[in-house]
Short mmCIF file of C-alpha atoms in Angstrom, two decimals:
data_model
loop_
_atom_site.label_atom_id
_atom_site.label_comp_id
_atom_site.label_asym_id
_atom_site.label_seq_id
_atom_site.Cartn_x
_atom_site.Cartn_y
_atom_site.Cartn_z
CA MET B 1 -0.01 0.00 -0.01
CA ARG B 2 1.84 2.99 -1.34
CA GLU B 3 0.33 5.56 1.07
CA LEU B 4 1.59 3.62 4.08
CA GLU B 5 5.02 2.96 2.55
CA GLU B 6 5.41 6.66 1.80
CA ARG B 7 4.55 7.61 5.36
CA ILE B 8 7.02 5.07 6.73
CA LYS B 9 9.73 6.47 4.40
CA GLN B 10 8.95 10.06 5.41
CA GLU B 11 8.44 9.62 9.14
CA GLY B 12 9.77 6.21 10.13
CA ILE B 13 12.89 6.18 12.30
CA VAL B 14 15.19 3.16 12.31
CA ARG B 15 16.92 2.28 15.56
CA GLU B 16 19.51 -0.34 16.42
CA GLY B 17 18.02 -3.71 17.31
CA ASN B 18 15.55 -3.88 14.40
CA VAL B 19 13.36 -1.17 15.89
CA LEU B 20 11.25 0.83 13.43
CA LYS B 21 9.55 3.78 15.10
CA VAL B 22 6.36 4.91 13.42
CA ASP B 23 4.88 6.61 16.45
CA SER B 24 4.06 9.87 14.66
CA PHE B 25 1.16 8.26 12.76
CA LEU B 26 0.66 4.61 13.75
CA ASN B 27 1.19 3.74 17.39
CA HIS B 28 1.41 6.74 19.70
CA GLN B 29 -0.01 9.55 17.60
CA CYS B 30 -2.69 8.08 15.33
CA ASP B 31 -3.58 9.28 11.82
CA VAL B 32 -7.17 8.08 11.64
CA ALA B 33 -7.57 9.05 7.97
CA LEU B 34 -4.69 6.68 7.21
CA TYR B 35 -6.32 4.02 9.43
CA ALA B 36 -9.51 4.37 7.34
CA ASP B 37 -7.54 3.95 4.11
CA MET B 38 -5.87 0.87 5.61
CA GLY B 39 -9.33 -0.48 6.47
CA ASP B 40 -10.43 0.07 2.86
CA GLU B 41 -7.35 -1.78 1.61
CA TRP B 42 -7.92 -4.76 3.93
CA ALA B 43 -11.60 -4.78 2.89
CA ARG B 44 -10.41 -5.15 -0.74
CA ARG B 45 -7.86 -7.83 0.08
CA PHE B 46 -10.24 -9.89 2.23
CA ALA B 47 -13.28 -9.33 -0.03
CA GLY B 48 -15.48 -12.45 -0.15
CA ARG B 49 -14.30 -13.77 3.19
CA PRO B 50 -16.91 -13.85 5.94
CA VAL B 51 -15.89 -11.74 8.94
CA ASP B 52 -18.01 -11.95 12.08
CA LYS B 53 -15.46 -10.38 14.37
CA ILE B 54 -12.20 -8.48 14.29
CA LEU B 55 -9.68 -9.54 16.93
CA THR B 56 -6.73 -7.39 17.97
CA ILE B 57 -4.51 -6.86 20.99
CA GLU B 58 -3.94 -3.86 23.24
CA ALA B 59 -2.72 -1.21 22.94
CA SER B 60 -1.55 -0.18 19.46
CA GLY B 61 -3.86 -2.54 17.58
CA ILE B 62 -7.05 -1.12 19.02
CA GLY B 63 -7.32 2.18 17.14
CA ILE B 64 -6.38 0.61 13.82
CA ALA B 65 -8.85 -2.27 14.29
CA CYS B 66 -11.71 -0.01 15.39
CA VAL B 67 -11.39 2.40 12.47
CA ALA B 68 -10.85 -0.51 10.04
CA ALA B 69 -14.01 -2.16 11.40
CA THR B 70 -16.03 0.77 10.05
CA ARG B 71 -14.92 -0.54 6.62
CA PHE B 72 -16.18 -4.06 7.47
CA ASN B 73 -19.85 -3.16 8.06
CA ASN B 74 -19.06 -2.13 11.64
CA THR B 75 -18.04 -5.64 12.58
CA PRO B 76 -17.53 -5.94 16.37
CA VAL B 77 -13.92 -5.60 17.50
CA VAL B 78 -12.57 -7.58 20.43
CA PHE B 79 -9.22 -6.56 21.85
CA ALA B 80 -7.24 -9.08 23.84
CA ARG B 81 -5.86 -7.81 27.10
CA LYS B 82 -2.31 -8.44 28.20
CA SER B 83 -2.99 -8.52 31.92
CA GLN B 84 -5.80 -9.19 34.34
CA SER B 85 -8.13 -6.28 34.98
CA ILE B 86 -11.23 -5.93 37.09
CA ASN B 87 -12.87 -5.30 33.74
CA LEU B 88 -12.21 -8.98 33.04
CA ASP B 89 -14.09 -11.62 34.89
CA GLY B 90 -15.93 -14.81 34.06
CA GLU B 91 -14.39 -17.51 31.95
CA GLN B 92 -11.45 -16.54 29.79
CA TYR B 93 -9.30 -17.83 26.97
CA VAL B 94 -5.67 -17.37 27.97
CA ALA B 95 -2.49 -17.84 25.92
CA ARG B 96 1.07 -17.12 26.92
CA VAL B 97 3.27 -15.19 24.48
CA HIS B 98 6.77 -13.79 24.57
CA SER B 99 7.26 -10.15 23.67
CA TYR B 100 10.59 -9.34 22.04
CA THR B 101 9.50 -5.67 22.04
CA HIS B 102 9.19 -5.50 25.80
CA GLY B 103 11.55 -8.32 26.69
CA ASN B 104 9.07 -10.24 28.79
CA ASP B 105 6.30 -12.84 28.71
CA ASN B 106 2.69 -11.75 28.58
CA THR B 107 -0.57 -13.49 28.92
CA VAL B 108 -3.12 -12.69 26.23
CA ILE B 109 -6.67 -12.82 27.56
CA VAL B 110 -10.10 -12.75 25.91
CA ALA B 111 -13.37 -13.26 27.78
CA LYS B 112 -15.01 -16.42 26.47
CA ARG B 113 -18.35 -14.80 25.80
CA PHE B 114 -16.88 -12.56 23.10
CA LEU B 115 -15.41 -15.30 20.90
CA ASN B 116 -17.60 -18.16 19.88
CA LYS B 117 -17.30 -21.52 18.16
CA GLY B 118 -17.70 -21.22 14.41
CA GLU B 119 -17.19 -17.46 14.24
CA HIS B 120 -15.11 -16.15 11.37
CA VAL B 121 -12.36 -13.91 12.69
CA LEU B 122 -10.11 -11.35 11.06
CA ILE B 123 -7.03 -10.63 13.17
CA ILE B 124 -5.59 -7.10 12.85
CA ASP B 125 -2.41 -5.75 14.39
CA ASP B 126 0.07 -2.96 13.80
CA PHE B 127 3.31 -4.95 13.51
CA LEU B 128 4.45 -8.42 12.50
CA ALA B 129 8.04 -9.40 13.28
CA ASN B 130 8.46 -12.72 15.04
CA GLY B 131 4.73 -13.26 15.18
CA CYS B 132 4.54 -14.10 18.87
CA ALA B 133 1.52 -11.90 19.58
CA LEU B 134 -0.26 -13.39 16.57
CA ASP B 135 0.52 -16.91 17.80
CA GLY B 136 -1.27 -16.01 21.02
CA LEU B 137 -4.32 -14.60 19.18
CA ILE B 138 -4.45 -17.64 16.89
CA GLU B 139 -4.23 -19.98 19.89
CA ILE B 140 -7.13 -18.15 21.51
CA CYS B 141 -9.20 -18.56 18.30
CA GLU B 142 -8.35 -22.28 18.33
CA GLN B 143 -9.41 -22.57 21.96
CA ALA B 144 -12.72 -20.92 21.04
CA GLY B 145 -13.26 -23.04 17.93
CA ALA B 146 -13.31 -19.86 15.82
CA ILE B 147 -11.99 -19.75 12.25
CA VAL B 148 -9.14 -17.38 11.44
CA GLU B 149 -10.16 -16.01 8.02
CA GLY B 150 -7.19 -13.75 7.67
CA ILE B 151 -4.53 -11.65 9.36
CA GLY B 152 -4.27 -7.96 8.46
CA ILE B 153 -1.00 -6.31 9.40
CA ALA B 154 0.05 -2.71 8.94
CA VAL B 155 3.84 -3.14 8.92
CA GLU B 156 5.60 -6.47 8.48
CA LYS B 157 9.32 -6.77 9.00
CA GLY B 158 9.96 -9.14 6.12
CA PHE B 159 13.48 -9.93 7.33
CA GLN B 160 12.12 -11.45 10.54
CA PRO B 161 10.54 -14.91 10.47
CA GLY B 162 6.93 -14.40 11.57
CA GLY B 163 5.26 -13.68 8.25
CA LYS B 164 6.92 -16.59 6.39
CA ARG B 165 6.11 -19.00 9.19
CA LEU B 166 2.45 -18.00 9.39
CA ARG B 167 1.96 -18.11 5.61
CA GLU B 168 3.54 -21.59 5.51
CA LYS B 169 1.01 -22.66 8.10
CA GLY B 170 -1.67 -21.59 5.63
CA PHE B 171 -2.80 -18.27 7.09
CA ASP B 172 -3.80 -15.49 4.69
CA VAL B 173 -1.48 -12.76 5.98
CA GLN B 174 -2.04 -9.38 4.29
CA SER B 175 0.60 -6.85 5.30
CA LEU B 176 0.13 -3.37 3.92
CA ALA B 177 3.85 -2.58 4.01
CA ILE B 178 6.59 -5.21 4.08
CA VAL B 179 9.98 -3.88 5.07
CA LYS B 180 12.69 -5.78 3.16
CA SER B 181 15.57 -4.07 4.89
CA MET B 182 16.30 -1.10 7.08
CA ASP B 183 19.50 0.48 8.26
CA ALA B 184 19.85 2.27 11.59
CA LYS B 185 23.03 4.04 10.39
CA THR B 186 21.72 5.51 7.15
CA GLY B 187 18.01 5.50 8.07
CA LYS B 188 17.27 3.85 4.74
CA ILE B 189 14.15 1.68 4.55
CA GLU B 190 13.41 -0.60 1.59
CA PHE B 191 10.11 -2.37 0.89
CA GLU B 192 9.38 -5.69 -0.84
CA MET U 1 -27.23 10.30 25.10
CA ARG U 2 -30.14 7.93 25.03
CA GLU U 3 -28.50 5.30 22.79
CA LEU U 4 -25.64 4.84 25.22
CA GLU U 5 -27.91 4.84 28.28
CA GLU U 6 -30.08 2.17 26.69
CA ARG U 7 -27.07 -0.03 25.95
CA ILE U 8 -25.83 0.36 29.51
CA LYS U 9 -29.28 -0.60 30.84
CA GLN U 10 -29.48 -3.62 28.52
CA GLU U 11 -25.93 -4.95 28.80
CA GLY U 12 -24.28 -3.26 31.77
CA ILE U 13 -23.50 -5.48 34.75
CA VAL U 14 -23.17 -3.96 38.21
CA ARG U 15 -20.66 -5.53 40.57
CA GLU U 16 -19.88 -4.87 44.21
CA GLY U 17 -17.32 -2.11 44.73
CA ASN U 18 -18.87 0.42 42.30
CA VAL U 19 -17.86 -1.65 39.27
CA LEU U 20 -19.96 -1.22 36.13
CA LYS U 21 -19.05 -3.72 33.45
CA VAL U 22 -19.79 -2.58 29.93
CA ASP U 23 -17.30 -4.87 28.25
CA SER U 24 -19.75 -6.20 25.67
CA PHE U 25 -19.76 -2.93 23.73
CA LEU U 26 -17.38 -0.38 25.24
CA ASN U 27 -14.10 -1.68 26.61
CA HIS U 28 -13.33 -5.26 25.63
CA GLN U 29 -15.71 -5.89 22.73
CA CYS U 30 -16.15 -2.61 20.84
CA ASP U 31 -19.30 -1.47 19.02
CA VAL U 32 -17.74 0.89 16.51
CA ALA U 33 -21.12 2.11 15.20
CA LEU U 34 -21.90 3.27 18.73
CA TYR U 35 -18.44 4.85 18.93
CA ALA U 36 -19.23 6.83 15.75
CA ASP U 37 -22.54 8.01 17.23
CA MET U 38 -20.69 9.06 20.38
CA GLY U 39 -18.25 10.96 18.20
CA ASP U 40 -21.14 12.74 16.49
CA GLU U 41 -22.61 13.67 19.87
CA TRP U 42 -19.30 15.06 21.17
CA ALA U 43 -18.89 16.98 17.91
CA ARG U 44 -22.29 18.62 18.59
CA ARG U 45 -21.47 19.35 22.24
CA PHE U 46 -18.03 20.79 21.50
CA ALA U 47 -19.12 22.62 18.31
CA GLY U 48 -17.29 25.93 17.97
CA ARG U 49 -14.33 24.88 20.06
CA PRO U 50 -11.02 24.56 18.25
CA VAL U 51 -9.61 21.04 18.47
CA ASP U 52 -6.08 20.44 17.18
CA LYS U 53 -5.60 17.12 18.89
CA ILE U 54 -7.52 14.45 20.74
CA LEU U 55 -5.74 13.00 23.76
CA THR U 56 -6.68 9.71 25.38
CA ILE U 57 -5.06 6.96 27.41
CA GLU U 58 -4.46 3.29 26.76
CA ALA U 59 -6.15 0.91 26.47
CA SER U 60 -9.94 1.37 26.47
CA GLY U 61 -9.86 5.02 25.41
CA ILE U 62 -8.02 4.39 22.15
CA GLY U 63 -10.78 2.85 20.04
CA ILE U 64 -13.36 5.38 21.18
CA ALA U 65 -11.02 8.32 20.56
CA CYS U 66 -9.91 7.08 17.12
CA VAL U 67 -13.44 6.52 15.81
CA ALA U 68 -14.63 9.79 17.38
CA ALA U 69 -11.72 11.60 15.68
CA THR U 70 -13.27 10.73 12.31
CA ARG U 71 -16.13 13.04 13.44
CA PHE U 72 -13.62 15.83 14.21
CA ASN U 73 -12.16 16.24 10.72
CA ASN U 74 -9.76 13.35 11.35
CA THR U 75 -8.00 15.26 14.12
CA PRO U 76 -4.82 13.41 15.17
CA VAL U 77 -5.24 11.24 18.26
CA VAL U 78 -2.45 10.83 20.81
CA PHE U 79 -2.78 8.09 23.35
CA ALA U 80 -0.84 8.33 26.58
CA ARG U 81 1.01 5.18 27.55
CA LYS U 82 0.94 3.78 31.07
CA SER U 83 4.40 2.26 31.03
CA GLN U 84 7.69 2.67 29.28
CA SER U 85 7.95 0.92 25.93
CA ILE U 86 10.73 0.77 23.37
CA ASN U 87 8.21 2.56 21.18
CA LEU U 88 8.75 5.54 23.48
CA ASP U 89 12.00 7.43 23.44
CA GLY U 90 13.12 11.01 23.30
CA GLU U 91 11.79 13.60 25.69
CA GLN U 92 8.54 12.80 27.45
CA TYR U 93 5.85 14.39 29.55
CA VAL U 94 5.26 12.18 32.57
CA ALA U 95 2.56 12.38 35.24
CA ARG U 96 1.91 9.99 38.10
CA VAL U 97 -1.67 8.86 38.70
CA HIS U 98 -3.35 6.44 41.03
CA SER U 99 -5.67 3.84 39.51
CA TYR U 100 -8.54 2.74 41.77
CA THR U 101 -9.53 0.29 39.02
CA HIS U 102 -6.29 -1.60 39.17
CA GLY U 103 -5.27 -0.69 42.71
CA ASN U 104 -1.87 0.70 41.81
CA ASP U 105 -0.01 3.78 40.72
CA ASN U 106 0.74 4.35 37.07
CA THR U 107 2.83 6.76 35.16
CA VAL U 108 1.13 8.42 32.22
CA ILE U 109 3.55 9.19 29.41
CA VAL U 110 3.34 11.24 26.21
CA ALA U 111 6.26 11.95 23.91
CA LYS U 112 6.92 15.68 23.90
CA ARG U 113 6.90 15.99 20.13
CA PHE U 114 3.22 15.03 19.91
CA LEU U 115 1.83 17.71 22.24
CA ASN U 116 2.81 21.29 21.63
CA LYS U 117 2.50 24.66 23.32
CA GLY U 118 -0.72 26.44 22.35
CA GLU U 119 -2.44 23.38 20.88
CA HIS U 120 -6.14 23.00 21.63
CA VAL U 121 -6.79 19.55 23.07
CA LEU U 122 -9.94 17.51 23.52
CA ILE U 123 -9.48 14.74 26.07
CA ILE U 124 -11.57 11.59 25.54
CA ASP U 125 -11.88 8.58 27.82
CA ASP U 126 -14.31 5.76 28.47
CA PHE U 127 -14.95 6.27 32.21
CA LEU U 128 -14.91 9.06 34.76
CA ALA U 129 -15.15 8.09 38.43
CA ASN U 130 -12.53 9.66 40.68
CA GLY U 131 -10.91 11.39 37.75
CA CYS U 132 -7.35 10.29 38.49
CA ALA U 133 -6.52 9.35 34.91
CA LEU U 134 -7.90 12.68 33.71
CA ASP U 135 -5.81 14.53 36.29
CA GLY U 136 -2.76 12.91 34.73
CA LEU U 137 -3.78 13.85 31.18
CA ILE U 138 -4.57 17.44 32.26
CA GLU U 139 -1.20 17.68 34.02
CA ILE U 140 0.52 16.55 30.83
CA CYS U 141 -1.35 19.24 28.84
CA GLU U 142 -0.22 21.81 31.42
CA GLN U 143 3.37 20.62 31.12
CA ALA U 144 3.11 21.05 27.37
CA GLY U 145 1.43 24.45 27.53
CA ALA U 146 -1.54 23.02 25.62
CA ILE U 147 -5.11 24.23 26.21
CA VAL U 148 -7.71 21.70 27.38
CA GLU U 149 -10.79 22.71 25.38
CA GLY U 150 -12.98 19.97 26.76
CA ILE U 151 -13.25 16.49 28.23
CA GLY U 152 -15.49 13.95 26.49
CA ILE U 153 -16.43 10.96 28.62
CA ALA U 154 -18.55 7.98 27.69
CA VAL U 155 -19.73 6.91 31.16
CA GLU U 156 -19.49 9.08 34.25
CA LYS U 157 -20.24 7.67 37.66
CA GLY U 158 -22.06 10.71 39.00
CA PHE U 159 -21.95 9.41 42.56
CA GLN U 160 -18.15 9.52 42.58
CA PRO U 161 -16.37 12.85 42.92
CA GLY U 162 -14.34 13.23 39.74
CA GLY U 163 -16.87 14.97 37.51
CA LYS U 164 -17.97 17.53 40.09
CA ARG U 165 -14.36 18.33 40.98
CA LEU U 166 -13.27 18.83 37.37
CA ARG U 167 -16.31 20.98 36.49
CA GLU U 168 -15.66 23.15 39.57
CA LYS U 169 -12.13 23.66 38.27
CA GLY U 170 -13.73 25.05 35.12
CA PHE U 171 -13.31 22.16 32.70
CA ASP U 172 -16.07 21.54 30.15
CA VAL U 173 -16.80 17.90 30.94
CA GLN U 174 -19.32 16.30 28.56
CA SER U 175 -20.32 12.83 29.72
CA LEU U 176 -22.66 10.96 27.38
CA ALA U 177 -24.18 8.90 30.21
CA ILE U 178 -24.08 9.92 33.86
CA VAL U 179 -24.94 7.10 36.26
CA LYS U 180 -26.81 8.51 39.26
CA SER U 181 -26.98 5.22 41.13
CA MET U 182 -26.46 1.55 40.58
CA ASP U 183 -27.17 -1.48 42.69
CA ALA U 184 -25.10 -4.64 42.57
CA LYS U 185 -27.88 -6.66 44.24
CA THR U 186 -30.77 -5.71 41.95
CA GLY U 187 -28.68 -4.76 38.93
CA LYS U 188 -30.67 -1.54 38.63
CA ILE U 189 -28.92 1.45 37.01
CA GLU U 190 -30.33 4.98 37.09
CA PHE U 191 -29.11 7.95 35.08
CA GLU U 192 -29.09 11.67 35.84
#
């Protein structure tokens, strides 16, 4: 998606350790017009697939998923939580995932009543690198007996293994920008 | 706002300890059509006020603020983070707030480059009870020299002191549903 690639080239900042900062428009400050265009693009790419629910994970995925949902007939969005909250009670689906971003293990939690057997789910998230967060969301869908129709990603780091691994497992992963390489010294970012 | 009050009456669950669970449409599963209607209502209530930026806080505020922003000419949304992340670097505004919900103290963090002196800010959040999270967001606006034009809240617990205190300080607090009383035994919820 050219609009997203252009924004990443203009505003993305590459840091040592494979960190790509896009916090001026994607995951701290949010450009909701861009989010809507991303929703339109995912709607084109997943056209024909049934989508009963959009599943994402706090925090950065929520805004993207909610605005994108307005392009999927206002499909309900469920965001997985990363920690227990008094807003969570009742029976829960829980998966354990490692976060390379934060250097720790998280639990990913969804209340059972918001994900049901046989529901068709579109997973949306901001980044795909190693795919650990997605593994957790997929595991939760499996626990629920829900069907993962597709995975919509804003920015995939193509040089990290998550995307390849998930596609080889048969998931329809649609990343709107796939970074082929990036260089913290020169700041140069190339796309596939 | 009648639509929101009706949803709270239909789906809200009252728990001991002043807990009102609205996770089926507001803060775990998200009804984005309702979010858009809430955005329209805030746009009416804050009509005539300049809004350069919408400020909210992770996690539950993000989806509401992002969809509402589409009703404010796609105003950029900034969401404050509650903990350090490698997605945060550079200079930051930091405020310390107590969370009664989670029973702990949090820091509220916004990167300095996304909140500027003289900017007109609309703060949006899902709940207002004691107002601690809002105090943190207001403090961050003060640190930045930004002007708080208004505070848009989905659900205010009118029997807790935050709303009264903030209005007495002169803030234009617009809550779309104000709960006058709620009873964990009968499940009854009354609005102002």
